[in-house]
Coordinates of C-alpha atoms in Angstrom, one line a residue:
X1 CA 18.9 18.8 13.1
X2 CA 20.0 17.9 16.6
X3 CA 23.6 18.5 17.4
X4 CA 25.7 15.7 18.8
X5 CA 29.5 14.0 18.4
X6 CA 30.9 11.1 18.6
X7 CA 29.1 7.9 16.6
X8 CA 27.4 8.6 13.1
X9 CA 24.2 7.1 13.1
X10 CA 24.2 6.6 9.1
X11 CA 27.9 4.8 9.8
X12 CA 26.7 2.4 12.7
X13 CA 28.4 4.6 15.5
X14 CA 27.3 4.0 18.8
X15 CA 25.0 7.0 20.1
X16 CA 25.7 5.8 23.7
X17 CA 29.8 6.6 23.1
X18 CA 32.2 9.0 22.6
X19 CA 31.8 12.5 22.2
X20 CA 31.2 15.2 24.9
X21 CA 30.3 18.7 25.7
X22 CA 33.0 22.0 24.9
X23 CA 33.7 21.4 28.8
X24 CA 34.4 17.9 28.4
X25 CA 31.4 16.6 30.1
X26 CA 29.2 13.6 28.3
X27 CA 27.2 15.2 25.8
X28 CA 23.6 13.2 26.4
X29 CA 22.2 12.0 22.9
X30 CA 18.1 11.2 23.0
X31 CA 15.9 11.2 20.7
X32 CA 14.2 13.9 19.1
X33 CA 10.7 14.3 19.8
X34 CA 9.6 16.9 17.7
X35 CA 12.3 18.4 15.1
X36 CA 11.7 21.2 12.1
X37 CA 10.1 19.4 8.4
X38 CA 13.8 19.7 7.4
X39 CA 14.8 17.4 9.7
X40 CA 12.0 15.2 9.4
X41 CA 12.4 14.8 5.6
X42 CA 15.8 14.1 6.0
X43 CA 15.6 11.2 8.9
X44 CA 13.0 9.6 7.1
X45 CA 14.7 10.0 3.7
X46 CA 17.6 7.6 5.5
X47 CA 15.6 5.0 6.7
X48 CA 13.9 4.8 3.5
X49 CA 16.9 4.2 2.2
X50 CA 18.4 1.8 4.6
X51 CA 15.1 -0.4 3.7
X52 CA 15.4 -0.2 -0.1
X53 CA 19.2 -1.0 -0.1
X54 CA 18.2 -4.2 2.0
X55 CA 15.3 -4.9 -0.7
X56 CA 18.2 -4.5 -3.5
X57 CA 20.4 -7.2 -1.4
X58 CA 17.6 -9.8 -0.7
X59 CA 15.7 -9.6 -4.1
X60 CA 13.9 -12.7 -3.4
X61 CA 11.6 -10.2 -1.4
X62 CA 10.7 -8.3 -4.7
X63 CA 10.4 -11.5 -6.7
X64 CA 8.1 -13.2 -4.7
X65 CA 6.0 -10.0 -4.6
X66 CA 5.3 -10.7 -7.7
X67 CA 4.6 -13.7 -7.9
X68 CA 0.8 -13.6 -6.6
X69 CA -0.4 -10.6 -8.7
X70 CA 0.9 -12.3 -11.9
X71 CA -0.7 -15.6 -10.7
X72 CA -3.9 -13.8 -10.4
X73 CA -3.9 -12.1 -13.7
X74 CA -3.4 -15.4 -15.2
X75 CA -6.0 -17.3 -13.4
X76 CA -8.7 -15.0 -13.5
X77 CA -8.2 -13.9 -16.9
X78 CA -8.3 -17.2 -18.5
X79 CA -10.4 -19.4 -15.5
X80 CA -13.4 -16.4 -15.1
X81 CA -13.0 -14.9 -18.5
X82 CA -16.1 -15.7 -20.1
X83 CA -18.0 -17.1 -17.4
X84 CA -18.7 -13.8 -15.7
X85 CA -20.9 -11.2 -16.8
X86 CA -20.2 -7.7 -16.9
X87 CA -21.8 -4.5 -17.6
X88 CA -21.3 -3.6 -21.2
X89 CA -18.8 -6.4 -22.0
X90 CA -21.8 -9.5 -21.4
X91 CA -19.8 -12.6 -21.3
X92 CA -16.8 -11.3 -24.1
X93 CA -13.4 -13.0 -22.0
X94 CA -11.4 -10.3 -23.6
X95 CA -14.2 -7.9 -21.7
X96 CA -13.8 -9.3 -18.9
X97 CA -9.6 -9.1 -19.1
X98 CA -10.1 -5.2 -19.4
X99 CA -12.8 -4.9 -16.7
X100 CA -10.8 -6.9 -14.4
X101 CA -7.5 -5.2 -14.3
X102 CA -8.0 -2.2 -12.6
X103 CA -8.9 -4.6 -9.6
X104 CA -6.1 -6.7 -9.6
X105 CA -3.9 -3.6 -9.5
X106 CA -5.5 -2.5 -6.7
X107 CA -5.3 -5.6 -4.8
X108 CA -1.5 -5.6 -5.8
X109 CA -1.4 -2.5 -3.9
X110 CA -3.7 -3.4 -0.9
X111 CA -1.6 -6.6 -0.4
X112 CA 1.6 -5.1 0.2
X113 CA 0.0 -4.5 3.5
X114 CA 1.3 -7.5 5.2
X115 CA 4.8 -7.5 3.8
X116 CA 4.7 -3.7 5.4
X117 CA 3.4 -5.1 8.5
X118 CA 5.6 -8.0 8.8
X119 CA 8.4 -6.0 8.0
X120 CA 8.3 -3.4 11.1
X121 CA 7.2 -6.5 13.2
X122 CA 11.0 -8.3 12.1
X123 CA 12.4 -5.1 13.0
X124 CA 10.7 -4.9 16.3
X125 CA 11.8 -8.5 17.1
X126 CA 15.3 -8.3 16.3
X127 CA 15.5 -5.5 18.5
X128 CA 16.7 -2.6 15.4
X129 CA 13.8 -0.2 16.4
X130 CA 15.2 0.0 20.0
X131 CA 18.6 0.9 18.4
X132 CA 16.4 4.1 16.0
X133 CA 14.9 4.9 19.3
X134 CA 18.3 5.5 20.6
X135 CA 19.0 7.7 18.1
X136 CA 18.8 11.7 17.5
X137 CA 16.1 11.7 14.9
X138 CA 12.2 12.3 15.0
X139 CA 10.1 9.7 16.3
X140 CA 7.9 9.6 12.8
X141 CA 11.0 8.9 10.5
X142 CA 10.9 5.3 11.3
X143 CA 7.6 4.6 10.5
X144 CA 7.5 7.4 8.0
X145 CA 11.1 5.9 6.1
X146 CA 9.5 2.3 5.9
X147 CA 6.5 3.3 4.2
X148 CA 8.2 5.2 1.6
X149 CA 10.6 2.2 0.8
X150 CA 7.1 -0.2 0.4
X151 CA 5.4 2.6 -1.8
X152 CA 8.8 1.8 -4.0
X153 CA 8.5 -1.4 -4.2
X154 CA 4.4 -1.5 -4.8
X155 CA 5.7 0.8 -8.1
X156 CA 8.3 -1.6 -9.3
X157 CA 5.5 -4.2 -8.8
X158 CA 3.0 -2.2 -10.6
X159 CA 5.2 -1.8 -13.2
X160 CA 5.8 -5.3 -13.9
X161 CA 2.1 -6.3 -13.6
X162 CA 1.0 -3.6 -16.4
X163 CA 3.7 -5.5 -18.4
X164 CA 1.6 -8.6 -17.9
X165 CA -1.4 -7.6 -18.1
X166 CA -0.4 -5.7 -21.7
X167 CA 0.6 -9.6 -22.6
X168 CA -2.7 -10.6 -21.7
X169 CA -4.6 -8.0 -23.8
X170 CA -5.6 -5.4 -21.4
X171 CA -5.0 -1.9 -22.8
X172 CA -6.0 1.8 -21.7
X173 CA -8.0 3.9 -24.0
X174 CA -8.2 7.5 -22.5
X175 CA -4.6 8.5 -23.1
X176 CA -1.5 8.1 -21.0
X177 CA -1.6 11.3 -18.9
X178 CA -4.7 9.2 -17.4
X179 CA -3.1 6.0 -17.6
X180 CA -1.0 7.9 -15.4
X181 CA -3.1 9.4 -13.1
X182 CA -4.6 6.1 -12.4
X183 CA -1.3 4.8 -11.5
X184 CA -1.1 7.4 -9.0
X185 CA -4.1 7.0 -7.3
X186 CA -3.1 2.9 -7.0
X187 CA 0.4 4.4 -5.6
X188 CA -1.4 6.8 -3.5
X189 CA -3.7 3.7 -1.9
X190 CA -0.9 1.5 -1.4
X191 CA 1.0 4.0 0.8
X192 CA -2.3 4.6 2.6
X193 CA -2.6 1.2 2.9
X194 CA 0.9 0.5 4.5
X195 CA 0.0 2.9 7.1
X196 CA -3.0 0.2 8.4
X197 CA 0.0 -2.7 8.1
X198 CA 2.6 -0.4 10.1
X199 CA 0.3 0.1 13.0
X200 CA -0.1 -3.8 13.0
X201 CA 3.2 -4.5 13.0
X202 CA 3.4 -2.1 16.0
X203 CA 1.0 -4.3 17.7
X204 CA 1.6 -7.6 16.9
X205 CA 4.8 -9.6 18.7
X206 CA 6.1 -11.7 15.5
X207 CA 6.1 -11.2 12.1
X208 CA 4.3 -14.4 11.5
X209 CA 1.4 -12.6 13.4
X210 CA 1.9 -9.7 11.3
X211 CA 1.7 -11.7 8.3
X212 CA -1.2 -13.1 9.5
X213 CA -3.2 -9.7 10.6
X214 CA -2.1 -7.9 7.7
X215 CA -3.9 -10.2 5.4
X216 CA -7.2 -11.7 7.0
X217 CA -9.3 -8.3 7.0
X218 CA -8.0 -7.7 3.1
X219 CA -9.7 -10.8 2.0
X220 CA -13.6 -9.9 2.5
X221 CA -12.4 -6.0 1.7
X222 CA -11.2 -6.7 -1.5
X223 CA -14.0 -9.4 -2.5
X224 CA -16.8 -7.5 -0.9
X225 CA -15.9 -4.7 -4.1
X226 CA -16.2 -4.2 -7.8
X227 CA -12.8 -5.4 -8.3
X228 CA -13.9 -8.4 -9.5
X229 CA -17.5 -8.8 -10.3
X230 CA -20.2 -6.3 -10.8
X231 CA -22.0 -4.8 -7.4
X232 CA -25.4 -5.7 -9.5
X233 CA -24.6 -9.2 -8.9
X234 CA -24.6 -9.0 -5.5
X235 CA -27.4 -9.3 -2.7
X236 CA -28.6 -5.8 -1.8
X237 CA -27.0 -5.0 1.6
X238 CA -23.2 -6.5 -0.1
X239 CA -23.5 -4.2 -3.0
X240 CA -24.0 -1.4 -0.5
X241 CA -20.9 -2.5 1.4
X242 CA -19.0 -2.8 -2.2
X243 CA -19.9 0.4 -3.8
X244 CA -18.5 2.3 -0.3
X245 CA -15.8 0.6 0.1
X246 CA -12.5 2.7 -0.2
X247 CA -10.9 -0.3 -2.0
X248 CA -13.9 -0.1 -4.9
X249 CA -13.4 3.8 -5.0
X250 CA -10.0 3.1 -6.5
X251 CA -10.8 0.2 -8.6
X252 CA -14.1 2.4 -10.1
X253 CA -11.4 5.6 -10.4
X254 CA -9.0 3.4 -12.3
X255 CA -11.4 1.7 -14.9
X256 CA -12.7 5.4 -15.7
X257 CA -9.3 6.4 -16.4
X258 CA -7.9 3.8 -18.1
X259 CA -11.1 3.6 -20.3
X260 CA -12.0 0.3 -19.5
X261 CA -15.7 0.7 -18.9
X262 CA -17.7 -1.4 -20.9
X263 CA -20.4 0.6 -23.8
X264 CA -23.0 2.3 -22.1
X265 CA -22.0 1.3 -18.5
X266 CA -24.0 3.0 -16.0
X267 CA -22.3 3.4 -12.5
X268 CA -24.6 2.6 -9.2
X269 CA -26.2 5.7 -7.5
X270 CA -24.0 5.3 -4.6
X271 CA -21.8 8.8 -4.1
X272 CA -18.0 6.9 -4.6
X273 CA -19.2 5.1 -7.8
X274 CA -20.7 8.3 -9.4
X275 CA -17.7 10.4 -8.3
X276 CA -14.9 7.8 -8.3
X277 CA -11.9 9.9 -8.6
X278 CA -12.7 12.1 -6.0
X279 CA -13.7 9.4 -3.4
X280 CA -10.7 7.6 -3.9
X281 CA -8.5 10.9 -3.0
X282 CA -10.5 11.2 0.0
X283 CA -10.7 7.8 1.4
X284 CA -7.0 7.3 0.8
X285 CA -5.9 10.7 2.6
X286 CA -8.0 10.1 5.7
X287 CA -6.5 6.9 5.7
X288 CA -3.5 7.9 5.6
X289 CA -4.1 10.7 8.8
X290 CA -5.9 8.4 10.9
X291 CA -3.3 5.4 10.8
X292 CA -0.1 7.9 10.6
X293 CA -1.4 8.9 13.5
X294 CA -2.3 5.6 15.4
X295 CA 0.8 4.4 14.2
X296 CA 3.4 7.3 15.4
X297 CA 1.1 7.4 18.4
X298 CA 2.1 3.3 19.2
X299 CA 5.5 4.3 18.6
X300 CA 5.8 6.8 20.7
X301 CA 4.2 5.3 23.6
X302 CA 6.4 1.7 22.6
X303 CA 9.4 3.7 23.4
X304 CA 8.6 5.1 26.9

């Protein structure tokens, strides 16, 4: 950890004030570029918490984010259910419900994108990542700290959406240590998935454009997928796009683990359906890398 005196960053002290050197001298406070994993663990463990304790005090946030998911169980489970076939379940709406699931989890997930996004992009506004930049911490915490809070809130969501789903019939058939690996690997896409919305809060000037960014490339991604219909449905060159899509890895991974593939289902030949749990590992870790890094990278040069 750096070594300073005077304000208390966790308190709201002023890093600009107070303080000095053994000699008396001002003791100059910037931040820390690099810093041990100790130190990085720690700073981001505090802005992680700052964000969840202002989730806990504006819960209308939370509430809202569920709102959507729930609205799309509903809708497609009793609007589509029956009138779309699917392997192994035909046109059975109770088929459908469990084939379905696993995708509107994952969209669940994928979605918290632009509330992840539009979050950092408030924060940039109102001026509070100038005041973290002024601080003695390392530069990832920031971005690092606001992704773990969203990954929070994307399992209380997931949570409550199993709930309603379970009302609606869906159930898992392979056991729970499954149920709960699937759960993880939904977690595990939704934090890669944050990373994407972080870099475009970076980028973006308003939260309104963050919003907006964060949610019009998740439409075709999660469409163009298995999540909701069958690739075999699709024109040839769209089920190629669906069945390598990291957002269909997941949604494939899920419905093997939760046991919700229909009698005799056969997977498409592509490498991400045939290995689904593995893919979805993969494609979520180098997501993760790639926009960690973009995004610290933005942050870093924002600062200058």
């Amino acid at each position: 950890m750096s070594t300073y005196s005077g304000g208390n960053p966790a308190s709201g002290g002023s890093p600009a004030t107070g303080g000095g050197t053994a000699s008396g001298g001002p003791l100059a406070r910037t931040p820390v570029s690099g810093g041990g994993l100790r130190q990085a663990v720690g700073d981001s463990l505090i802005v992680a918490r700052r964000n969840l304790i202002r989730m806990v005090r504006i819960p209308e946030v939370l509430i809202f984010a569920l709102v959507q998911p729930v609205m799309f169980v509903v809708l497609f489970s009793y609007v589509f259910g029956g009138s779309i076939s699917v392997p192994g379940f035909g046109l059975d709406a109770a088929g459908y419900r469990e084939y379905l699931m696993a995708g509107i989890f994952a969209q669940t997930v994928t979605f918290a994108t632009a509330g992840a996004g539009a979050g950092i992009a408030e924060d940039m506004h109102k001026g509070l990542i100038d005041r973290f930049r002024s601080l003695p911490m390392t530069r990832g915490a920031v971005m690092t700290g606001r992704t773990l809070a969203d990954a929070v809130q994307t399992a209380l969501t997931l949570v409550v959406l199993a709930v309603v789903a379970a009302l609606v019939g869906w159930r898992f058939h392979e056991g729970v240590p499954k149920a709960l690996l699937a759960f993880a690997l939904l977690l595990l896409l939704g934090y890669a998935f944050t990373w994407i919305g972080a870099l475009i809060g970076l980028i973006v000037r308003t939260p309104e454009a963050a919003t907006s960014g964060g949610l019009i490339w998740l439409f075709p991604l999660t469409f163009i997928s298995v999540a909701f219909v069958p690739s075999e449905n699709m024109p040839s060159f769209l089920a190629h796009i669906a069945e390598w899509n990291p957002f269909s890895a997941t949604v494939m991974a899920c419905r093997e683990l939760f046991g919700n593939l229909g009698p005799g289902y056969q997977a498409p030949d592509a490498w991400p359906m045939q290995h689904p749990v593995l893919a979805s590992v993969l494609y979520s870790v180098l997501i993760i890398v790639v926009f960690r890094t973009l995004a610290v990278r933005k942050y870093r040069s924002a600062a200058v």
